[in-house]
PDB file of C-alpha atoms and ligand atoms in Angstrom:
ATOM      1  CA  MET A   1       0.000   0.000   0.000  1.00 84.00           C
ATOM      2  CA  TYR A   2       2.883   2.358   0.788  1.00 90.00           C
ATOM      3  CA  ASP A   3       4.105   1.841  -2.788  1.00 92.00           C
ATOM      4  CA  LEU A   4       0.711   2.950  -4.069  1.00 94.00           C
ATOM      5  CA  ILE A   5       0.868   6.067  -1.865  1.00 96.00           C
ATOM      6  CA  THR A   6       4.361   6.939  -3.094  1.00 96.00           C
ATOM      7  CA  GLU A   7       3.497   6.165  -6.720  1.00 95.00           C
ATOM      8  CA  HIS A   8       0.869   8.902  -6.545  1.00 97.00           C
ATOM      9  CA  ASN A   9       3.394  11.136  -4.789  1.00 98.00           C
ATOM     10  CA  TYR A  10       1.009  11.850  -1.910  1.00 97.00           C
ATOM     11  CA  MET A  11       3.971  12.272   0.458  1.00 98.00           C
ATOM     12  CA  TYR A  12       6.060  14.300  -2.020  1.00 98.00           C
ATOM     13  CA  HIS A  13       8.786  11.678  -2.480  1.00 98.00           C
ATOM     14  CA  ARG A  14       9.608  12.973  -5.976  1.00 98.00           C
ATOM     15  CA  GLU A  15      10.372  16.561  -4.988  1.00 98.00           C
ATOM     16  CA  ILE A  16      12.032  15.558  -1.724  1.00 98.00           C
ATOM     17  CA  HIS A  17      14.342  13.027  -3.342  1.00 98.00           C
ATOM     18  CA  ALA A  18      15.287  15.410  -6.158  1.00 98.00           C
ATOM     19  CA  LYS A  19      16.703  17.656  -3.437  1.00 97.00           C
ATOM     20  CA  ILE A  20      18.336  14.716  -1.611  1.00 98.00           C
ATOM     21  CA  ALA A  21      19.966  13.579  -4.862  1.00 98.00           C
ATOM     22  CA  ASP A  22      21.370  17.056  -5.381  1.00 97.00           C
ATOM     23  CA  LEU A  23      22.775  17.230  -1.840  1.00 97.00           C
ATOM     24  CA  LEU A  24      24.372  13.785  -2.061  1.00 98.00           C
ATOM     25  CA  LYS A  25      25.966  14.783  -5.367  1.00 97.00           C
ATOM     26  CA  ARG A  26      27.583  17.793  -3.694  1.00 95.00           C
ATOM     27  CA  ARG A  27      28.655  15.663  -0.749  1.00 96.00           C
ATOM     28  CA  LYS A  28      30.247  13.107  -3.062  1.00 96.00           C
ATOM     29  CA  GLU A  29      32.064  15.832  -5.052  1.00 94.00           C
ATOM     30  CA  GLN A  30      33.825  16.803  -1.807  1.00 92.00           C
ATOM     31  CA  ASN A  31      34.669  13.346  -0.582  1.00 94.00           C
ATOM     32  CA  GLN A  32      33.644   9.738  -0.201  1.00 96.00           C
ATOM     33  CA  TYR A  33      30.749   9.315   2.180  1.00 98.00           C
ATOM     34  CA  ARG A  34      29.223   6.428   4.111  1.00 98.00           C
ATOM     35  CA  LEU A  35      25.467   6.410   4.542  1.00 98.00           C
ATOM     36  CA  LEU A  36      23.277   4.797   7.186  1.00 98.00           C
ATOM     37  CA  ASP A  37      19.565   4.616   6.266  1.00 98.00           C
ATOM     38  CA  LEU A  38      17.342   4.151   9.327  1.00 98.00           C
ATOM     39  CA  GLY A  39      13.855   2.833   8.555  1.00 98.00           C
ATOM     40  CA  CYS A  40      14.973   2.279   4.963  1.00 98.00           C
ATOM     41  CA  GLY A  41      11.833   0.416   3.871  1.00 98.00           C
ATOM     42  CA  ASN A  42      12.397  -0.833   0.315  1.00 98.00           C
ATOM     43  CA  ALA A  43      14.718   2.147  -0.438  1.00 98.00           C
ATOM     44  CA  ARG A  44      12.883   2.621  -3.710  1.00 97.00           C
ATOM     45  CA  PHE A  45      13.271   6.396  -3.792  1.00 98.00           C
ATOM     46  CA  LEU A  46      16.716   6.660  -2.205  1.00 98.00           C
ATOM     47  CA  ALA A  47      18.228   4.015  -4.516  1.00 98.00           C
ATOM     48  CA  PRO A  48      18.283   6.249  -7.649  1.00 98.00           C
ATOM     49  CA  CYS A  49      19.876   9.085  -5.605  1.00 98.00           C
ATOM     50  CA  LEU A  50      22.582   6.658  -4.462  1.00 98.00           C
ATOM     51  CA  MET A  51      23.099   5.383  -8.003  1.00 98.00           C
ATOM     52  CA  GLN A  52      23.866   8.948  -9.107  1.00 97.00           C
ATOM     53  CA  SER A  53      26.362   9.498  -6.275  1.00 98.00           C
ATOM     54  CA  PRO A  54      27.341   6.117  -4.889  1.00 98.00           C
ATOM     55  CA  PRO A  55      28.472   6.111  -1.269  1.00 98.00           C
ATOM     56  CA  ALA A  56      31.509   4.142  -0.086  1.00 98.00           C
ATOM     57  CA  ARG A  57      29.151   2.037   2.021  1.00 98.00           C
ATOM     58  CA  TYR A  58      25.378   1.787   2.437  1.00 98.00           C
ATOM     59  CA  GLU A  59      23.717   0.248   5.435  1.00 98.00           C
ATOM     60  CA  GLY A  60      19.920   0.072   5.738  1.00 98.00           C
ATOM     61  CA  VAL A  61      17.932  -0.938   8.803  1.00 98.00           C
ATOM     62  CA  ASP A  62      14.234  -1.788   8.960  1.00 98.00           C
ATOM     63  CA  LEU A  63      11.763  -3.761  11.033  1.00 98.00           C
ATOM     64  CA  SER A  64      10.121  -5.245   7.934  1.00 97.00           C
ATOM     65  CA  GLU A  65      11.775  -8.297   6.373  1.00 98.00           C
ATOM     66  CA  ALA A  66       9.521  -7.924   3.315  1.00 97.00           C
ATOM     67  CA  ALA A  67      10.664  -4.327   2.748  1.00 98.00           C
ATOM     68  CA  LEU A  68      14.317  -5.356   3.153  1.00 98.00           C
ATOM     69  CA  GLU A  69      13.863  -8.092   0.572  1.00 98.00           C
ATOM     70  CA  GLU A  70      12.576  -5.515  -1.912  1.00 98.00           C
ATOM     71  CA  ALA A  71      15.389  -3.125  -0.955  1.00 98.00           C
ATOM     72  CA  ARG A  72      17.887  -5.832  -1.953  1.00 98.00           C
ATOM     73  CA  GLY A  73      16.467  -5.591  -5.477  1.00 98.00           C
ATOM     74  CA  TYR A  74      16.361  -1.791  -5.693  1.00 98.00           C
ATOM     75  CA  LEU A  75      19.949  -1.519  -4.394  1.00 98.00           C
ATOM     76  CA  ALA A  76      21.366  -4.448  -6.378  1.00 98.00           C
ATOM     77  CA  LYS A  77      23.285  -2.328  -8.864  1.00 97.00           C
ATOM     78  CA  LEU A  78      24.913  -0.047  -6.302  1.00 98.00           C
ATOM     79  CA  PRO A  79      28.705  -0.320  -6.771  1.00 97.00           C
ATOM     80  CA  CYS A  80      29.558  -0.374  -3.055  1.00 97.00           C
ATOM     81  CA  PRO A  81      29.101  -2.676  -0.082  1.00 97.00           C
ATOM     82  CA  VAL A  82      25.378  -2.841   0.752  1.00 98.00           C
ATOM     83  CA  VAL A  83      24.350  -4.194   4.140  1.00 98.00           C
ATOM     84  CA  LEU A  84      20.676  -4.613   5.027  1.00 98.00           C
ATOM     85  CA  LYS A  85      19.839  -5.313   8.638  1.00 98.00           C
ATOM     86  CA  HIS A  86      16.581  -6.477  10.126  1.00 98.00           C
ATOM     87  CA  GLY A  87      16.204  -4.484  13.321  1.00 98.00           C
ATOM     88  CA  GLU A  88      14.954  -1.509  15.268  1.00 98.00           C
ATOM     89  CA  LEU A  89      16.330   1.830  14.120  1.00 98.00           C
ATOM     90  CA  LEU A  90      16.984   3.353  17.555  1.00 98.00           C
ATOM     91  CA  GLU A  91      18.823   0.242  18.667  1.00 98.00           C
ATOM     92  CA  ALA A  92      20.825   0.313  15.417  1.00 98.00           C
ATOM     93  CA  ALA A  93      21.755   3.987  15.898  1.00 98.00           C
ATOM     94  CA  GLU A  94      22.736   3.397  19.520  1.00 98.00           C
ATOM     95  CA  SER A  95      24.770   0.296  18.845  1.00 98.00           C
ATOM     96  CA  THR A  96      26.606   1.106  15.612  1.00 97.00           C
ATOM     97  CA  ASP A  97      30.380   0.923  16.034  1.00 94.00           C
ATOM     98  CA  LYS A  98      30.998   2.981  12.888  1.00 96.00           C
ATOM     99  CA  LYS A  99      31.144   6.693  12.160  1.00 97.00           C
ATOM    100  CA  TRP A 100      28.758   7.790   9.412  1.00 98.00           C
ATOM    101  CA  ASP A 101      29.019  10.807   7.098  1.00 98.00           C
ATOM    102  CA  VAL A 102      25.307  10.802   6.335  1.00 98.00           C
ATOM    103  CA  ILE A 103      22.432   9.370   8.312  1.00 98.00           C
ATOM    104  CA  PHE A 104      19.258   9.369   6.251  1.00 98.00           C
ATOM    105  CA  THR A 105      15.871   8.632   7.728  1.00 98.00           C
ATOM    106  CA  GLY A 106      12.626   8.870   5.766  1.00 98.00           C
ATOM    107  CA  TYR A 107       9.186   8.939   7.394  1.00 98.00           C
ATOM    108  CA  ALA A 108      10.209   6.697  10.309  1.00 98.00           C
ATOM    109  CA  VAL A 109      11.231   8.800  13.327  1.00 98.00           C
ATOM    110  CA  HIS A 110       7.641   9.984  13.965  1.00 98.00           C
ATOM    111  CA  HIS A 111       6.893   6.421  15.069  1.00 98.00           C
ATOM    112  CA  LEU A 112       9.174   6.840  18.086  1.00 98.00           C
ATOM    113  CA  THR A 113       8.021   8.179  21.457  1.00 98.00           C
ATOM    114  CA  PHE A 114       9.273  11.556  22.691  1.00 98.00           C
ATOM    115  CA  ASP A 115      12.000   9.910  24.818  1.00 98.00           C
ATOM    116  CA  GLU A 116      13.020   7.623  21.987  1.00 98.00           C
ATOM    117  CA  LYS A 117      13.320  10.602  19.626  1.00 98.00           C
ATOM    118  CA  THR A 118      15.573  12.315  22.186  1.00 98.00           C
ATOM    119  CA  ARG A 119      17.738   9.172  22.302  1.00 98.00           C
ATOM    120  CA  PHE A 120      17.686   8.974  18.514  1.00 98.00           C
ATOM    121  CA  PHE A 121      19.232  12.437  18.160  1.00 98.00           C
ATOM    122  CA  GLN A 122      21.786  11.666  20.895  1.00 98.00           C
ATOM    123  CA  ALA A 123      22.815   8.508  19.062  1.00 98.00           C
ATOM    124  CA  ALA A 124      22.989  10.340  15.723  1.00 98.00           C
ATOM    125  CA  GLY A 125      25.180  13.030  17.313  1.00 98.00           C
ATOM    126  CA  ARG A 126      27.538  10.329  18.587  1.00 98.00           C
ATOM    127  CA  CYS A 127      27.908   8.320  15.397  1.00 97.00           C
ATOM    128  CA  LEU A 128      28.101  11.135  12.835  1.00 98.00           C
ATOM    129  CA  THR A 129      31.529  12.317  11.678  1.00 98.00           C
ATOM    130  CA  ASP A 130      32.478  15.886  12.591  1.00 97.00           C
ATOM    131  CA  ASN A 131      31.043  17.264   9.341  1.00 96.00           C
ATOM    132  CA  GLY A 132      28.328  14.605   9.153  1.00 97.00           C
ATOM    133  CA  TRP A 133      24.726  15.203   8.136  1.00 98.00           C
ATOM    134  CA  LEU A 134      21.507  13.916   9.590  1.00 98.00           C
ATOM    135  CA  LEU A 135      19.025  14.106   6.714  1.00 98.00           C
ATOM    136  CA  MET A 136      15.557  13.695   8.120  1.00 98.00           C
ATOM    137  CA  VAL A 137      12.402  13.451   6.038  1.00 98.00           C
ATOM    138  CA  ASP A 138       9.334  13.294   8.222  1.00 98.00           C
ATOM    139  CA  VAL A 139       5.904  14.589   9.106  1.00 98.00           C
ATOM    140  CA  VAL A 140       5.964  17.531  11.508  1.00 98.00           C
ATOM    141  CA  ARG A 141       3.165  19.203  13.436  1.00 98.00           C
ATOM    142  CA  GLU A 142       2.693  22.944  13.786  1.00 98.00           C
ATOM    143  CA  GLU A 143       4.052  24.752  16.827  1.00 97.00           C
ATOM    144  CA  LYS A 144       1.501  24.507  19.677  1.00 95.00           C
ATOM    145  CA  GLN A 145      -0.718  22.181  17.617  1.00 98.00           C
ATOM    146  CA  SER A 146      -1.878  19.195  19.664  1.00 98.00           C
ATOM    147  CA  ARG A 147      -1.405  15.668  18.329  1.00 98.00           C
ATOM    148  CA  GLU A 148      -5.221  15.389  18.128  1.00 98.00           C
ATOM    149  CA  ASP A 149      -5.494  18.505  15.945  1.00 98.00           C
ATOM    150  CA  TYR A 150      -2.591  17.371  13.785  1.00 98.00           C
ATOM    151  CA  MET A 151      -4.272  13.993  13.372  1.00 98.00           C
ATOM    152  CA  GLU A 152      -7.605  15.509  12.415  1.00 98.00           C
ATOM    153  CA  GLY A 153      -5.886  17.562   9.707  1.00 98.00           C
ATOM    154  CA  TYR A 154      -3.773  14.711   8.356  1.00 98.00           C
ATOM    155  CA  LEU A 155      -6.636  12.213   8.235  1.00 98.00           C
ATOM    156  CA  ARG A 156      -8.752  14.826   6.440  1.00 98.00           C
ATOM    157  CA  LEU A 157      -5.952  15.368   3.936  1.00 98.00           C
ATOM    158  CA  MET A 158      -5.746  11.607   3.327  1.00 98.00           C
ATOM    159  CA  ARG A 159      -9.501  11.182   2.899  1.00 97.00           C
ATOM    160  CA  GLU A 160      -9.912  14.228   0.639  1.00 97.00           C
ATOM    161  CA  HIS A 161      -6.760  14.109  -1.493  1.00 97.00           C
ATOM    162  CA  TRP A 162      -5.508  10.530  -1.613  1.00 97.00           C
ATOM    163  CA  THR A 163      -8.265   9.750  -4.088  1.00 97.00           C
ATOM    164  CA  GLN A 164      -6.415   7.036  -6.019  1.00 97.00           C
ATOM    165  CA  ILE A 165      -6.177   4.721  -3.003  1.00 97.00           C
ATOM    166  CA  PRO A 166      -9.017   2.148  -2.886  1.00 96.00           C
ATOM    167  CA  PRO A 167     -11.386   2.997   0.035  1.00 96.00           C
ATOM    168  CA  ASP A 168     -10.647  -0.117   2.118  1.00 96.00           C
ATOM    169  CA  GLN A 169      -6.887   0.447   1.821  1.00 95.00           C
ATOM    170  CA  LEU A 170      -7.279   4.138   2.600  1.00 97.00           C
ATOM    171  CA  GLU A 171      -9.162   3.336   5.808  1.00 97.00           C
ATOM    172  CA  ALA A 172      -6.451   0.851   6.818  1.00 96.00           C
ATOM    173  CA  ALA A 173      -3.834   3.574   6.189  1.00 97.00           C
ATOM    174  CA  CYS A 174      -5.845   6.063   8.275  1.00 98.00           C
ATOM    175  CA  GLU A 175      -6.047   3.564  11.134  1.00 97.00           C
ATOM    176  CA  HIS A 176      -2.282   3.023  10.976  1.00 96.00           C
ATOM    177  CA  VAL A 177      -1.583   6.769  11.046  1.00 98.00           C
ATOM    178  CA  ALA A 178      -4.030   7.353  13.925  1.00 98.00           C
ATOM    179  CA  ALA A 179      -2.419   4.580  15.972  1.00 98.00           C
ATOM    180  CA  TYR A 180       1.279   5.023  15.283  1.00 97.00           C
ATOM    181  CA  ASP A 181       2.118   8.596  14.217  1.00 98.00           C
ATOM    182  CA  TYR A 182       3.609  10.894  16.854  1.00 98.00           C
ATOM    183  CA  PRO A 183       5.091  13.849  14.963  1.00 98.00           C
ATOM    184  CA  GLU A 184       6.783  16.667  16.883  1.00 98.00           C
ATOM    185  CA  PRO A 185       6.889  20.374  16.101  1.00 98.00           C
ATOM    186  CA  LEU A 186      10.024  21.531  14.291  1.00 98.00           C
ATOM    187  CA  SER A 187      11.222  23.492  17.341  1.00 98.00           C
ATOM    188  CA  THR A 188      11.207  20.261  19.405  1.00 98.00           C
ATOM    189  CA  LEU A 189      13.233  18.393  16.795  1.00 98.00           C
ATOM    190  CA  LYS A 190      15.693  21.309  16.667  1.00 98.00           C
ATOM    191  CA  LYS A 191      16.013  21.341  20.459  1.00 98.00           C
ATOM    192  CA  MET A 192      16.655  17.602  20.555  1.00 98.00           C
ATOM    193  CA  ALA A 193      19.261  17.960  17.812  1.00 98.00           C
ATOM    194  CA  LYS A 194      20.964  20.870  19.549  1.00 98.00           C
ATOM    195  CA  ALA A 195      21.200  18.943  22.810  1.00 98.00           C
ATOM    196  CA  ALA A 196      23.035  16.269  20.817  1.00 98.00           C
ATOM    197  CA  GLY A 197      25.541  18.764  19.402  1.00 98.00           C
ATOM    198  CA  LEU A 198      23.764  19.153  16.062  1.00 98.00           C
ATOM    199  CA  ASN A 199      23.510  22.916  16.414  1.00 97.00           C
ATOM    200  CA  ASN A 200      22.739  23.688  12.826  1.00 97.00           C
ATOM    201  CA  SER A 201      19.427  22.896  11.178  1.00 97.00           C
ATOM    202  CA  LEU A 202      18.205  23.751   7.750  1.00 96.00           C
ATOM    203  CA  VAL A 203      14.735  23.107   6.333  1.00 97.00           C
ATOM    204  CA  LEU A 204      15.468  21.814   2.840  1.00 96.00           C
ATOM    205  CA  SER A 205      11.849  21.600   1.781  1.00 97.00           C
ATOM    206  CA  ARG A 206       8.347  21.657   3.155  1.00 98.00           C
ATOM    207  CA  TYR A 207       5.145  20.413   1.552  1.00 98.00           C
ATOM    208  CA  GLY A 208       2.392  20.862   4.124  1.00 97.00           C
ATOM    209  CA  GLN A 209       3.170  18.481   6.991  1.00 98.00           C
ATOM    210  CA  HIS A 210       6.005  16.828   5.018  1.00 98.00           C
ATOM    211  CA  TYR A 211       9.418  18.252   5.898  1.00 98.00           C
ATOM    212  CA  SER A 212      13.027  17.564   4.936  1.00 98.00           C
ATOM    213  CA  VAL A 213      15.527  18.893   7.437  1.00 98.00           C
ATOM    214  CA  LEU A 214      19.297  18.712   7.483  1.00 98.00           C
ATOM    215  CA  PHE A 215      20.914  18.688  10.936  1.00 98.00           C
ATOM    216  CA  SER A 216      24.674  19.141  11.327  1.00 97.00           C
ATOM    217  CA  ARG A 217      27.266  20.240  13.866  1.00 97.00           C
ATOM    218  CA  HIS A 218      28.491  23.114  11.692  1.00 93.00           C
ATOM    219  CA  ALA A 219      26.757  25.467   9.267  1.00 90.00           C
ATOM    220  CA  LEU A 220      27.024  24.279   5.680  1.00 82.00           C
ATOM    221  CA  ALA A 221      29.309  26.015   3.206  1.00 73.00           C
ATOM    222  CA  ASN A 222      27.598  27.820   0.325  1.00 64.00           C
ATOM    223  CA  ASP A 223      28.848  25.375  -2.292  1.00 61.00           C
ATOM    224  CA  GLU A 224      27.111  22.575  -0.422  1.00 68.00           C
ATOM    225  CA  LEU A 225      23.785  24.331  -0.781  1.00 64.00           C
ATOM    226  CA  GLU A 226      23.620  26.540  -3.852  1.00 58.00           C
ATOM    227  CA  ASP A 227      21.320  25.492  -6.658  1.00 51.00           C
TER     228      ASP A 227
HETATM  229  C1  LIG B 301       6.737   5.065   5.805  1.00 64.88           C
HETATM  230  S1  LIG B 301       7.993   3.891   5.554  1.00 64.88           S
HETATM  231  C2  LIG B 301       9.315   4.865   4.865  1.00 64.88           C
HETATM  232  C3  LIG B 301      10.236   4.108   3.965  1.00 64.88           C
HETATM  233  C4  LIG B 301      11.341   4.953   3.322  1.00 64.88           C
HETATM  234  N1  LIG B 301      12.330   5.345   4.312  1.00 64.88           N
HETATM  235  C5  LIG B 301      10.761   6.198   2.680  1.00 64.88           C
HETATM  236  O1  LIG B 301      11.200   7.301   3.016  1.00 64.88           O
HETATM  237  O2  LIG B 301       9.915   6.075   1.800  1.00 64.88           O
HETATM  238  C6  LIG B 301       8.566   3.685   7.194  1.00 64.88           C
HETATM  239  C7  LIG B 301       9.515   2.515   7.343  1.00 64.88           C
HETATM  240  O3  LIG B 301      10.091   2.590   8.649  1.00 64.88           O
HETATM  241  C8  LIG B 301      10.086   1.295   9.204  1.00 64.88           C
HETATM  242  N2  LIG B 301      10.072   1.496  10.667  1.00 64.88           N
HETATM  243  C9  LIG B 301       9.139   2.106  11.441  1.00 64.88           C
HETATM  244  N3  LIG B 301       9.512   2.135  12.731  1.00 64.88           N
HETATM  245  C10 LIG B 301      10.731   1.528  12.766  1.00 64.88           C
HETATM  246  C11 LIG B 301      11.653   1.260  13.811  1.00 64.88           C
HETATM  247  N4  LIG B 301      11.389   1.604  15.074  1.00 64.88           N
HETATM  248  N5  LIG B 301      12.808   0.632  13.506  1.00 64.88           N
HETATM  249  C12 LIG B 301      13.081   0.260  12.216  1.00 64.88           C
HETATM  250  N6  LIG B 301      12.241   0.496  11.186  1.00 64.88           N
HETATM  251  C13 LIG B 301      11.092   1.127  11.464  1.00 64.88           C
HETATM  252  C14 LIG B 301       8.860   0.606   8.652  1.00 64.88           C
HETATM  253  O4  LIG B 301       9.006  -0.806   8.670  1.00 64.88           O
HETATM  254  C15 LIG B 301       8.834   1.171   7.233  1.00 64.88           C
HETATM  255  O5  LIG B 301       9.538   0.352   6.328  1.00 64.88           O
END
């Protein structure tokens, strides 16, 4: 079902990944980079970005064996070591013994509780290289908006605009969102990042509730950002 949602671009994967591809290209022009993808799913949208600018190593972590199996296919042609791990993303971030240049996470962190998100940023701060990037794509709620109000708005958006999803599947998706989505306001994510030493944050793109944010220890140089 998630494939159907992304095929119709309801969560703006196309625009978001165009920007991600551009950033990874600039990163690669500077140096080799190693990328950890937390909650990688089937990596369908990240794979073409990585093909354009192959990392020195790709590691993906996900709770779904089925998604990892598909990811194996989408990443098959990547000319670098590809490791896919079945596991929990927070545990993976906290236990990795490697330093990563880029941590990517797409639409997964909002599933964590507040305390788990705090730990997630702490772990990212620890395992990123000094000039490492945390690239986070996720849903975000407005400042001072309650989770209930956020939910009402998002479920309305799904029911009114996700018109190409068959009704029974749409209702299942709504139930999933209502049960498992705990997005934070941007200021909370920034505070968590700052407490982990990731003092710099940059909103790369925003489409309604769908944000892409780059967190780093240091401000980015102009040539890393210019169009
Ligand atoms: C909405 S999909 C996003 C997939 C892909 N990253 C993207 O941006 O399109 C969320 C993925 O995160 C995974 N996931 C959710 N919570 C997780 C957790 N705590 N640990 C590992 N994977 C998790 C799910 O299995 C799913 O594959």
